[in-house]
Short mmCIF file of C-alpha atoms in Angstrom, two decimals:
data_model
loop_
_atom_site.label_atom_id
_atom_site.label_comp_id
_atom_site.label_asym_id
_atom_site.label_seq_id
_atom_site.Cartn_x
_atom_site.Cartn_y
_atom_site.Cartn_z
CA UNK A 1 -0.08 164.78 -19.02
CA UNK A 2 2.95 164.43 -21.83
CA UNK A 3 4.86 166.61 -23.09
CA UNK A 4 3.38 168.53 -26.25
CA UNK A 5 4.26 167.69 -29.91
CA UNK A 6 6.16 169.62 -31.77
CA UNK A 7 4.12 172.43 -33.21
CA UNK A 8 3.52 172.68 -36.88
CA UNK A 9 5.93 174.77 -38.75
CA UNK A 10 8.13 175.15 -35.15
CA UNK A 11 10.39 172.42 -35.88
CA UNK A 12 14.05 172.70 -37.36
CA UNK A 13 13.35 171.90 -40.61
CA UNK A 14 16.12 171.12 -43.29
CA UNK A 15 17.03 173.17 -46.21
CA UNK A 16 14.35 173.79 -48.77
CA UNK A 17 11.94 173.07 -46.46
CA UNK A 18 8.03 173.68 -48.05
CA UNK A 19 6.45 172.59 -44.85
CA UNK A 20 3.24 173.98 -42.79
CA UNK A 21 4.25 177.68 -41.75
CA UNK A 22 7.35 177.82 -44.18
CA UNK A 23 7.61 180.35 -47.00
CA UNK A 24 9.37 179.01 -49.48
CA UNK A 25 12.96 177.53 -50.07
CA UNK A 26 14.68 178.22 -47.44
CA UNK A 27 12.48 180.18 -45.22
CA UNK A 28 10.67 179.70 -42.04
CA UNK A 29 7.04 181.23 -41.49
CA UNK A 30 6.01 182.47 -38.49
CA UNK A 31 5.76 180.04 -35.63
CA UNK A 32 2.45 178.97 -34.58
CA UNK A 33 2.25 178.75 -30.39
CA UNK A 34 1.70 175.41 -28.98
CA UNK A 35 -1.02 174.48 -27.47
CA UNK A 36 0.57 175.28 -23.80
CA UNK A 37 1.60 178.31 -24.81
CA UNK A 38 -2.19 179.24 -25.88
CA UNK A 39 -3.39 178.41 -22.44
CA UNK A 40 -0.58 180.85 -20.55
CA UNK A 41 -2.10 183.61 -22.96
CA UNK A 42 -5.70 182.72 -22.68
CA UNK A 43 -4.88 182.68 -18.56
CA UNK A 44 -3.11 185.96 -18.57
CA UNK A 45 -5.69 187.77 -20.47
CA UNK A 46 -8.55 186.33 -18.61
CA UNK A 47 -6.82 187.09 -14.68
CA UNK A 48 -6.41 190.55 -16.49
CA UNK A 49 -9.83 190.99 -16.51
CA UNK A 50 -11.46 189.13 -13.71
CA UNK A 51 -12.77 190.18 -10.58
CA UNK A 52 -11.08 189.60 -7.42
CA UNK A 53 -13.87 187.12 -6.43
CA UNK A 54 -14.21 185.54 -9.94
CA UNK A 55 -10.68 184.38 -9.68
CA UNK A 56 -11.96 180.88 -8.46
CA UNK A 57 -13.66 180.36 -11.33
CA UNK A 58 -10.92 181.08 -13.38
CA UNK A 59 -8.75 178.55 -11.41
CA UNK A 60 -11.43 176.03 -12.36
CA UNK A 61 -11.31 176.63 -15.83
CA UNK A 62 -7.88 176.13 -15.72
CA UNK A 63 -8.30 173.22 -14.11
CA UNK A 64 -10.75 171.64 -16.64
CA UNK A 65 -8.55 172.70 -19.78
CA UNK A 66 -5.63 170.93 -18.32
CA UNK A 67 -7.02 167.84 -17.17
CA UNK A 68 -7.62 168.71 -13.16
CA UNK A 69 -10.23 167.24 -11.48
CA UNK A 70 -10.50 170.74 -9.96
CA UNK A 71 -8.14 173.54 -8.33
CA UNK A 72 -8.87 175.44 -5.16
CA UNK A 73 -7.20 179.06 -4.26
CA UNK A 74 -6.32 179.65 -0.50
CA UNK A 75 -5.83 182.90 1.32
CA UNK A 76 -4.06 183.34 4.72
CA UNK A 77 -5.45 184.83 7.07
CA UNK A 78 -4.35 188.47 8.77
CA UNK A 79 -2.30 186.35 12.03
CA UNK A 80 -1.34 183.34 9.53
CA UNK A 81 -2.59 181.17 11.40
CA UNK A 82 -5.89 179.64 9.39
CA UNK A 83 -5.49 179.37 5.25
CA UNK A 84 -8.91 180.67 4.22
CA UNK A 85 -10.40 179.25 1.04
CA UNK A 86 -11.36 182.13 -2.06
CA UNK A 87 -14.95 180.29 -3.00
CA UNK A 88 -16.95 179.60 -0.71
CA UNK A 89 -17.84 175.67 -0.19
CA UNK A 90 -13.51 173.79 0.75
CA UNK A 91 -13.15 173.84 4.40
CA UNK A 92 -10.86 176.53 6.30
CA UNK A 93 -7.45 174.68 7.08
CA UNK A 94 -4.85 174.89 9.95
CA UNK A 95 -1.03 176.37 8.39
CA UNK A 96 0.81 174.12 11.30
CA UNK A 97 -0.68 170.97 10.73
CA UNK A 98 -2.12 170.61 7.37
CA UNK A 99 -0.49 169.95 4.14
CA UNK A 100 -1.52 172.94 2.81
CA UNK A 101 -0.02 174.77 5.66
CA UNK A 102 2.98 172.83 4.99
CA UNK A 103 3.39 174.10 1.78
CA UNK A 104 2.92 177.62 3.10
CA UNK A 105 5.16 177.46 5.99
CA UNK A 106 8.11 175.66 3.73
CA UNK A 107 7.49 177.56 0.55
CA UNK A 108 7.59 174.51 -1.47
CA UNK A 109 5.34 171.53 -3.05
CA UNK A 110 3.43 169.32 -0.82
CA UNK A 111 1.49 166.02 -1.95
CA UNK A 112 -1.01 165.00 -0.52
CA UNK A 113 -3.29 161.40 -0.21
CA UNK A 114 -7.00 161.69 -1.12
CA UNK A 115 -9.47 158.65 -0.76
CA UNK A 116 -10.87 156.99 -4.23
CA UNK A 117 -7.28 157.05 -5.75
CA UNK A 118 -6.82 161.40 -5.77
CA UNK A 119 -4.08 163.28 -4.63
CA UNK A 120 -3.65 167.12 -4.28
CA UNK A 121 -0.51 168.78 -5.09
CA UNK A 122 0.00 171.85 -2.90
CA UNK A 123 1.67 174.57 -3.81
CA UNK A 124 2.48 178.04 -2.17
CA UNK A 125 1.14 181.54 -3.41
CA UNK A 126 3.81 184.00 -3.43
CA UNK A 127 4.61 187.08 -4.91
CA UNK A 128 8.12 188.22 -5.15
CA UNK A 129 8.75 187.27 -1.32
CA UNK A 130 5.55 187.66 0.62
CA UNK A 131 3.45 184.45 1.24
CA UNK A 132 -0.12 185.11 0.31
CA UNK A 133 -1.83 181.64 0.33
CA UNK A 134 -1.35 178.82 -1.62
CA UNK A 135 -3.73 176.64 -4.18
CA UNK A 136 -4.14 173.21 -4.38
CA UNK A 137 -4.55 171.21 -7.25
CA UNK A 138 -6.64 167.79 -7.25
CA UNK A 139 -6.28 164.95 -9.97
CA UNK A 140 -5.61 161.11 -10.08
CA UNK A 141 -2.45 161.55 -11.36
CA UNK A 142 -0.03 164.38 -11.72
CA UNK A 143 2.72 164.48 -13.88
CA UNK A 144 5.85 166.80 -14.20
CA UNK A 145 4.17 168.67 -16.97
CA UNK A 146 0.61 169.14 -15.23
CA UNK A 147 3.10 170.06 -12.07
CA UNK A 148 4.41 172.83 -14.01
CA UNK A 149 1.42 174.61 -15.22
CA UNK A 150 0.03 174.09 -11.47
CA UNK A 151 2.95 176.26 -10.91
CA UNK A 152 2.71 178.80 -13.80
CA UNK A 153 -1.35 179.25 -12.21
CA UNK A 154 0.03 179.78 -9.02
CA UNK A 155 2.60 182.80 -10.17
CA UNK A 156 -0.31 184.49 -12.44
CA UNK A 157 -2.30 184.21 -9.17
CA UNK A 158 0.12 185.18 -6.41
CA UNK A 159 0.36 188.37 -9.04
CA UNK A 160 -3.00 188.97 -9.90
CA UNK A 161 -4.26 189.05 -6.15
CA UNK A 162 -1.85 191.25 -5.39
CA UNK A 163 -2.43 193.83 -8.07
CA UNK A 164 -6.28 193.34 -7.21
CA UNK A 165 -6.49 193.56 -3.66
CA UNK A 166 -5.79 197.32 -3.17
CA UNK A 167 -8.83 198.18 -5.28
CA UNK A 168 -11.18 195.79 -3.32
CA UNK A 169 -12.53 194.50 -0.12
CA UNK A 170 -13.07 191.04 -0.75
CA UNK A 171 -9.61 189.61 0.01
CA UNK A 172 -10.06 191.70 3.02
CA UNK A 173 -13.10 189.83 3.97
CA UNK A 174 -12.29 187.32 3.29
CA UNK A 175 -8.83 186.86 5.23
CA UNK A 176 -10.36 188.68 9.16
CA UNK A 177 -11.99 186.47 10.91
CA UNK A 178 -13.23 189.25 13.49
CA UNK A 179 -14.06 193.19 13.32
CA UNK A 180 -10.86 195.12 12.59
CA UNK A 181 -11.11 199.08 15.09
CA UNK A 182 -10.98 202.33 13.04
CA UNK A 183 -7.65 203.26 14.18
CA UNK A 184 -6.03 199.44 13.39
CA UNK A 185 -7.93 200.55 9.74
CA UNK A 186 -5.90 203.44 9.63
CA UNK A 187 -2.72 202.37 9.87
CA UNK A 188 -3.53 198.97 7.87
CA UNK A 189 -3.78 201.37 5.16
CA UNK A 190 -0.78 202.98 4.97
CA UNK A 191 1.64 199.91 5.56
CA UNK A 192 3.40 197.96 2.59
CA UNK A 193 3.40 194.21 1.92
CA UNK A 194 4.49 191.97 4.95
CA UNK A 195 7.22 190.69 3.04
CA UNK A 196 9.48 192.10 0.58
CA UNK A 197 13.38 190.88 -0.75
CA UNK A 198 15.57 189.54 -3.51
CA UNK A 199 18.38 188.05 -4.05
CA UNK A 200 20.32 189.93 -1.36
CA UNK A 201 18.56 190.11 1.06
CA UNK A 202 14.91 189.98 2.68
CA UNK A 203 12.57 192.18 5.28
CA UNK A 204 9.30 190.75 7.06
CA UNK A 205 7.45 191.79 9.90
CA UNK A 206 4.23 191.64 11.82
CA UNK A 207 1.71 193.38 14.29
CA UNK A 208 -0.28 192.54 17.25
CA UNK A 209 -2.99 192.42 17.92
CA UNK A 210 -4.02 192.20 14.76
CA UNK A 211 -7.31 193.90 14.87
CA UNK A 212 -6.27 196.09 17.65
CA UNK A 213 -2.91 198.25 16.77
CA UNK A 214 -2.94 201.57 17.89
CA UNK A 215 0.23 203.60 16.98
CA UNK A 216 3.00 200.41 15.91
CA UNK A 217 3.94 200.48 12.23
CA UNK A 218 6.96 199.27 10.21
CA UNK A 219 7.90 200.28 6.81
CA UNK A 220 10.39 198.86 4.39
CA UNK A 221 11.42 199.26 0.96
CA UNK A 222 14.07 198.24 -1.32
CA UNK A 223 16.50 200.22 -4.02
CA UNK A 224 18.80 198.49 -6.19
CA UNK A 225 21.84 199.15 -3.85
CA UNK A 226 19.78 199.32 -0.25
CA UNK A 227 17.16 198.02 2.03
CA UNK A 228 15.36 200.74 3.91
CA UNK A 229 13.75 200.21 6.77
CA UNK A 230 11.62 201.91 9.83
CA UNK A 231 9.57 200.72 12.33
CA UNK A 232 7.60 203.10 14.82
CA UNK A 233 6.00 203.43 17.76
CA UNK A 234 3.18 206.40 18.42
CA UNK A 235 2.62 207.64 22.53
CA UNK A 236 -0.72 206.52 23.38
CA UNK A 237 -3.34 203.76 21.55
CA UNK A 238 -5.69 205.65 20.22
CA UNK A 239 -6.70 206.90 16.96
CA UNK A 240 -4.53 210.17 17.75
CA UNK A 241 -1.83 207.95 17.74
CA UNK A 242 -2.12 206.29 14.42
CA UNK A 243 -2.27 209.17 12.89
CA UNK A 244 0.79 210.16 14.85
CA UNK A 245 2.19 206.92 12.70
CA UNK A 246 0.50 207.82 9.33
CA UNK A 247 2.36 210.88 9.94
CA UNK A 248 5.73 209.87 10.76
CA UNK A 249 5.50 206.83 7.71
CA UNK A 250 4.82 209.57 5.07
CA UNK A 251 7.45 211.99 6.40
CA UNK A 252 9.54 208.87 6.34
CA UNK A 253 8.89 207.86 2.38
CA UNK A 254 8.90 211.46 1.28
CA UNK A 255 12.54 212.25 2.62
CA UNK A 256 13.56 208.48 1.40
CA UNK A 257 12.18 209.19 -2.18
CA UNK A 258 13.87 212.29 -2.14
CA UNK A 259 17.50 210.65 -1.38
CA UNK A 260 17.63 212.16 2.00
CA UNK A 261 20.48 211.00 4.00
CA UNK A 262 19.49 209.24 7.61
CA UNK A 263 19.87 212.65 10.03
CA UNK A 264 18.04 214.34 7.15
CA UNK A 265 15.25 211.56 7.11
CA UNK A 266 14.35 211.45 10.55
CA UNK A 267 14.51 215.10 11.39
CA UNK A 268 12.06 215.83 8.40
CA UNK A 269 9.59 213.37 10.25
CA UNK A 270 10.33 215.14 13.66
CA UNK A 271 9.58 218.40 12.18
CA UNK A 272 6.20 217.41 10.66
CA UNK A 273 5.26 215.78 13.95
CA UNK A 274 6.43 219.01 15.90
CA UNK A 275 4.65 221.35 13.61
CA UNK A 276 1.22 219.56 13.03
CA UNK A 277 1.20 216.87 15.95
CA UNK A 278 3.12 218.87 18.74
CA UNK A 279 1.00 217.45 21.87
CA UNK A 280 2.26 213.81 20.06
CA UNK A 281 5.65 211.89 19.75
CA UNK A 282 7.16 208.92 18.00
CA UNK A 283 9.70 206.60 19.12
CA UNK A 284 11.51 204.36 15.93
CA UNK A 285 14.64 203.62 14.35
CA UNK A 286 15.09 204.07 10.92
CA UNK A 287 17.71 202.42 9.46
CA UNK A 288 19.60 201.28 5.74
CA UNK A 289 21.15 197.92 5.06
CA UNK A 290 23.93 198.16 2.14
CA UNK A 291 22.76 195.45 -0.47
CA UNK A 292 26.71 195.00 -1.31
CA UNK A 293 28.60 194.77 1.61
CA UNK A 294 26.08 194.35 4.95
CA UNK A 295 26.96 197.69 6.25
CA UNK A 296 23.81 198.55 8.36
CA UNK A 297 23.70 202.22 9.10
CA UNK A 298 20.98 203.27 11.47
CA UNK A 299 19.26 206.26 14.02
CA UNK A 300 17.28 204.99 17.21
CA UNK A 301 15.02 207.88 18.65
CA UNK A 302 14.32 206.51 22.10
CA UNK A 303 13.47 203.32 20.68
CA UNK A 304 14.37 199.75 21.86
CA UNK A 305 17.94 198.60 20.52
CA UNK A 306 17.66 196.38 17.72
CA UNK A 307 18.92 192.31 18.01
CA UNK A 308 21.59 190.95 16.14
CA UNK A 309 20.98 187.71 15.28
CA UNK A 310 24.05 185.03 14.68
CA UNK A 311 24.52 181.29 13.94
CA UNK A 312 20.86 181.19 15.98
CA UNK A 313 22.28 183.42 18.81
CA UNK A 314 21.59 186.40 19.79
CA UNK A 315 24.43 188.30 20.43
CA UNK A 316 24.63 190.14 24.02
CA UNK A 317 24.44 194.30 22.94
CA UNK A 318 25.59 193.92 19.49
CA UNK A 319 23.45 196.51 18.68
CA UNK A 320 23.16 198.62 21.43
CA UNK A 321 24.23 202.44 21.12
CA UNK A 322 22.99 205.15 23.33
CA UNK A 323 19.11 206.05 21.93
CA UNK A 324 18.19 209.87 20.97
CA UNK A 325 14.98 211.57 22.41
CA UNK A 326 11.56 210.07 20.28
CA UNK A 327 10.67 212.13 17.14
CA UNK A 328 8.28 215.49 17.39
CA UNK A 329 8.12 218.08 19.68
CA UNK A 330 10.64 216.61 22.75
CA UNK A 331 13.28 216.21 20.09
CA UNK A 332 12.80 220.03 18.52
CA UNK A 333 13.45 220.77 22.26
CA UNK A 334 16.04 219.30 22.48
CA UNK A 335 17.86 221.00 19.44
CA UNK A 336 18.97 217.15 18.67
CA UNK A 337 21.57 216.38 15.81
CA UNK A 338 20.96 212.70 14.79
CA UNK A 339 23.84 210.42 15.25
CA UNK A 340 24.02 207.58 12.91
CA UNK A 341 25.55 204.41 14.29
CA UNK A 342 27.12 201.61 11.62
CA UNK A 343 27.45 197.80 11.81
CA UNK A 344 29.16 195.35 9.42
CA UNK A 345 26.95 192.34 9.07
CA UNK A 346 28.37 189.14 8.25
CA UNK A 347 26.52 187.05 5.81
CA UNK A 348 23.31 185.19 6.87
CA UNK A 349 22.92 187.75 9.85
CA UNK A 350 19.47 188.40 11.10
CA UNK A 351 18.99 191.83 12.67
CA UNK A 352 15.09 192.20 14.78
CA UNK A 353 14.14 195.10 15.63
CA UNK A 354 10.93 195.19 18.42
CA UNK A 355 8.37 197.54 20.10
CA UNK A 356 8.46 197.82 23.55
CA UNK A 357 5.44 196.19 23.47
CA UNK A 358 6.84 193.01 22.92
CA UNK A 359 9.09 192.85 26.15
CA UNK A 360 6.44 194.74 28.14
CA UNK A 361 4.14 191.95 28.31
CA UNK A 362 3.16 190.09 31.32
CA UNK A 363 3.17 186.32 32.31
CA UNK A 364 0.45 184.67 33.99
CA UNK A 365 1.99 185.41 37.18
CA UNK A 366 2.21 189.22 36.52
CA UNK A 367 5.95 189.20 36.15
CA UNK A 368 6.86 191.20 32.95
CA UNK A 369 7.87 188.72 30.15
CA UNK A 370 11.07 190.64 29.90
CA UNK A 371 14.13 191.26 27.61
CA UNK A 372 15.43 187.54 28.30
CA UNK A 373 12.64 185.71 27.61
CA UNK A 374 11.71 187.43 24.67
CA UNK A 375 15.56 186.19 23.80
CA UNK A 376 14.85 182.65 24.67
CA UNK A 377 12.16 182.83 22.29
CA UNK A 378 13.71 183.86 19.44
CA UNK A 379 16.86 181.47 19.82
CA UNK A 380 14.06 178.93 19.45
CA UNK A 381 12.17 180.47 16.45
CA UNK A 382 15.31 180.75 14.83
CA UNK A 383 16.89 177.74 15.69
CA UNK A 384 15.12 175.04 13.25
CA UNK A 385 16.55 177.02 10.46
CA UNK A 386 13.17 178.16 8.84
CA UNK A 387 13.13 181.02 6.55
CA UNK A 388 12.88 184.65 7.91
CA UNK A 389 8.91 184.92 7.50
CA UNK A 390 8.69 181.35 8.85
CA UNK A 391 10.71 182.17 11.65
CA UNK A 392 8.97 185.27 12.46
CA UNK A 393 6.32 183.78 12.46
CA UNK A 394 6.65 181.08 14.76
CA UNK A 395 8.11 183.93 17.04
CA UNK A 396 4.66 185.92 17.37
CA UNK A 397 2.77 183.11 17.57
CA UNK A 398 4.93 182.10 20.63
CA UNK A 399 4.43 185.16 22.60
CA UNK A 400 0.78 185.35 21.88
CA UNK A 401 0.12 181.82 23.07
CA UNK A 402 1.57 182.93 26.38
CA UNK A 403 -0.07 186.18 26.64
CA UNK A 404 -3.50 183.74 25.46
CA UNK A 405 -3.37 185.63 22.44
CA UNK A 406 -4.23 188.88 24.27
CA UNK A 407 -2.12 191.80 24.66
CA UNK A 408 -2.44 195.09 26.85
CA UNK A 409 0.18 197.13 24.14
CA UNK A 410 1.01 196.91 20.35
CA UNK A 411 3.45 194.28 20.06
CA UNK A 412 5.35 194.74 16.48
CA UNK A 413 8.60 193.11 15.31
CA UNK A 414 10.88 193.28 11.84
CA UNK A 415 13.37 190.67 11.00
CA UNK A 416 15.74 191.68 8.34
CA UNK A 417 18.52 189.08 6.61
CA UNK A 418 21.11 189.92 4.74
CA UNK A 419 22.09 187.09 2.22
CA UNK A 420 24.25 187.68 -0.12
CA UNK A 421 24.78 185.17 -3.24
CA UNK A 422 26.31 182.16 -2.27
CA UNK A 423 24.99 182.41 1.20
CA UNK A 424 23.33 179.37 2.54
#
């Protein structure tokens, strides 16, 4: 498709101009909005007001008003392993060895080789920094032009599933490919988007088994000077102990939105444990990642150490500090004062913080899978140089396809990068 003609009355007309749109001597009228700029409103409103499930209609009219032969929308599944199509009818497709998965696992455009002289331009679904899908847009030929409004659909729909999925069950559906248990519903509920970041930095994480979770949860969210983070770990796997976690995640965000400092933060979420969960406890760390300069400041309450992650190394007890009794009752016992411990991160450091779920596991021979293994495995996530979510990724798969994709525990990990501009 060309570029579009300069609009009526839009032009930089000369002195004493008496052209379409102008005024009078002098004067410019109001300019009229192209033809491309009608289609980004028309899209807008119409995405507005659609139903989640009417959105692949909406992609099609898109399609047809730009010239497309048609446009498909894509949803990943819940372990990102399938991309599952919106409408029903395009076949599911495979994110490590399809184009389309391609384009999900790089974040970036992928073309793609149809027969009868086609091609489909893939292109990832994201909003802000968590992956959602991608769509994939089929004509004879595509130009830079078409390529751009394939992109400007893509934003308006990484945004408008987002903003529709809370309110609705069909993305839901449409993204499980078995029955999800009530306590794995739960906790589902209460957690934020996989991925969040900007410009400074960048938190994802994941949990396993997918369908199964118990009492693992993560949360994370982001200030304009800090990254906050938690992720938690409930005694038992049961629906006691997800509520143990729903517990713990709103004691967490309630002391956070209030400014509490760390000590004050996690002792607020032992207290409500203690006082209406006392047969119940909660191992975590909650931590805070300075946007500016990299200083993480964190608490671990019995937890796991976190990993610091280097040039694709893991260095050897970077992170390790002596860990505090787990949140609730033990810890009120205790009469514990929360120590804080403090690390400078240099720029492009990875920090991973795990449940002991992860290191618990056991090989096919029985033996437990084990701190250094789990280390071998992320040097090799991490060493292609994918992005964090890629990486992480790659790292759960990896431990599930040893485990045969089945776990005895809650396996959940969070990968946090600080990147600073200018950072590679």
């Amino acid at each position: 498709m060309s570029s579009q003609p300069t609009e009526p009355g839009a032009g930089n007309s000369g002195p004493g101009s008496t052209g379409p749109g102008s005024t009078g001597p002098g004067k410019q009228g109001p300019r009229q909005p192209g033809p491309g700029e009608q289609l980004f409103e028309q899209l807008l409103a119409s995405a507005h007001a659609a139903a989640p499930m009417e959105l692949p209609a909406l992609a099609q009219r898109f399609a047809e008003a730009v010239g497309l032969d048609r446009i498909d929308v894509y949803l990943v599944d819940l372990q990102q392993r399938c991309l599952v199509p919106l409408a029903e009818g395009p076949p599911t497709l495979d994110v490590d060895t399809s184009a389309a998965g391609s384009a999900y696992r790089a974040h970036a455009l992928r073309v793609e080789e149809l027969a009868q002289g086609r091609i489909v331009a893939w292109l990832p679904l994201i909003d802000g920094a968590e992956r959602l899908g991608v769509i994939g847009a089929t004509a004879a030929v595509i130009d830079v032009a078409l390529l751009r409004r394939c992109r400007m659909l893509a934003s308006v729909m990484a945004m408008t599933i987002t903003s529709k999925r809370a309110s609705s069950d069909s993305f839901a559906r449409r993204t499980r490919s078995e029955s999800m248990q009530l306590p794995a519903e739960m906790l589902r509920a209460f957690l934020p988007p996989r991925t969040i970041g900007n410009s400074h930095v960048i938190s994802t994480a994941v949990l396993e088994p997918a369908y199964e979770i118990g009492g693992d949860a993560f949360d994370h969210s982001l200030t304009p000077s800090t990254l906050h983070v938690a992720i938690l770990d409930a005694m038992g796997h049961n629906l006691a102990s997800g509520l143990t976690t729903a517990v713990a995640l709103a004691g967490c965000r309630n002391a956070r939105r209030a400014e509490a400092e760390l000590p004050e933060l996690v002792d607020t979420v032992q207290h409500a444990l203690a006082g209406w969960l006392p047969e119940q406890f909660c191992t975590g760390i909650l931590a805070q990642l300075d946007l500016a300069d990299g200083l993480l400041r964190w608490c671990n309450c019995g937890h796991p150490p976190p990993l610091l992650i280097r040039d694709h190394r893991v260095l050897d007890r970077a992170l390790e500090r002596p860990a505090q009794p787990p949140m609730g009752t033990p810890a009120l016992l205790a009469d514990v004062e929360w120590q804080v411990h403090e690390e400078a991160l240099q720029p492009g450091d990875r920090v991973l913080m795990y449940t002991d779920g992860v290191t618990e596991l056991r090989t096919g021979g029985g033996a437990e899978f084990g701190l250094e293994r789990f280390t071998d495995s992320i040097i090799r996530a991490t060493a292609a140089g994918e992005p964090a979510p890629e990486a992480l990724r790659q790292l759960i798969h990896a431990i599930l396809d040893r485990q045969d994709n089945q776990l005895r525990d809650d396996a959940t990990l969070l990968l946090l990068e600080w990147r600073p501009p200018g950072t590679r």
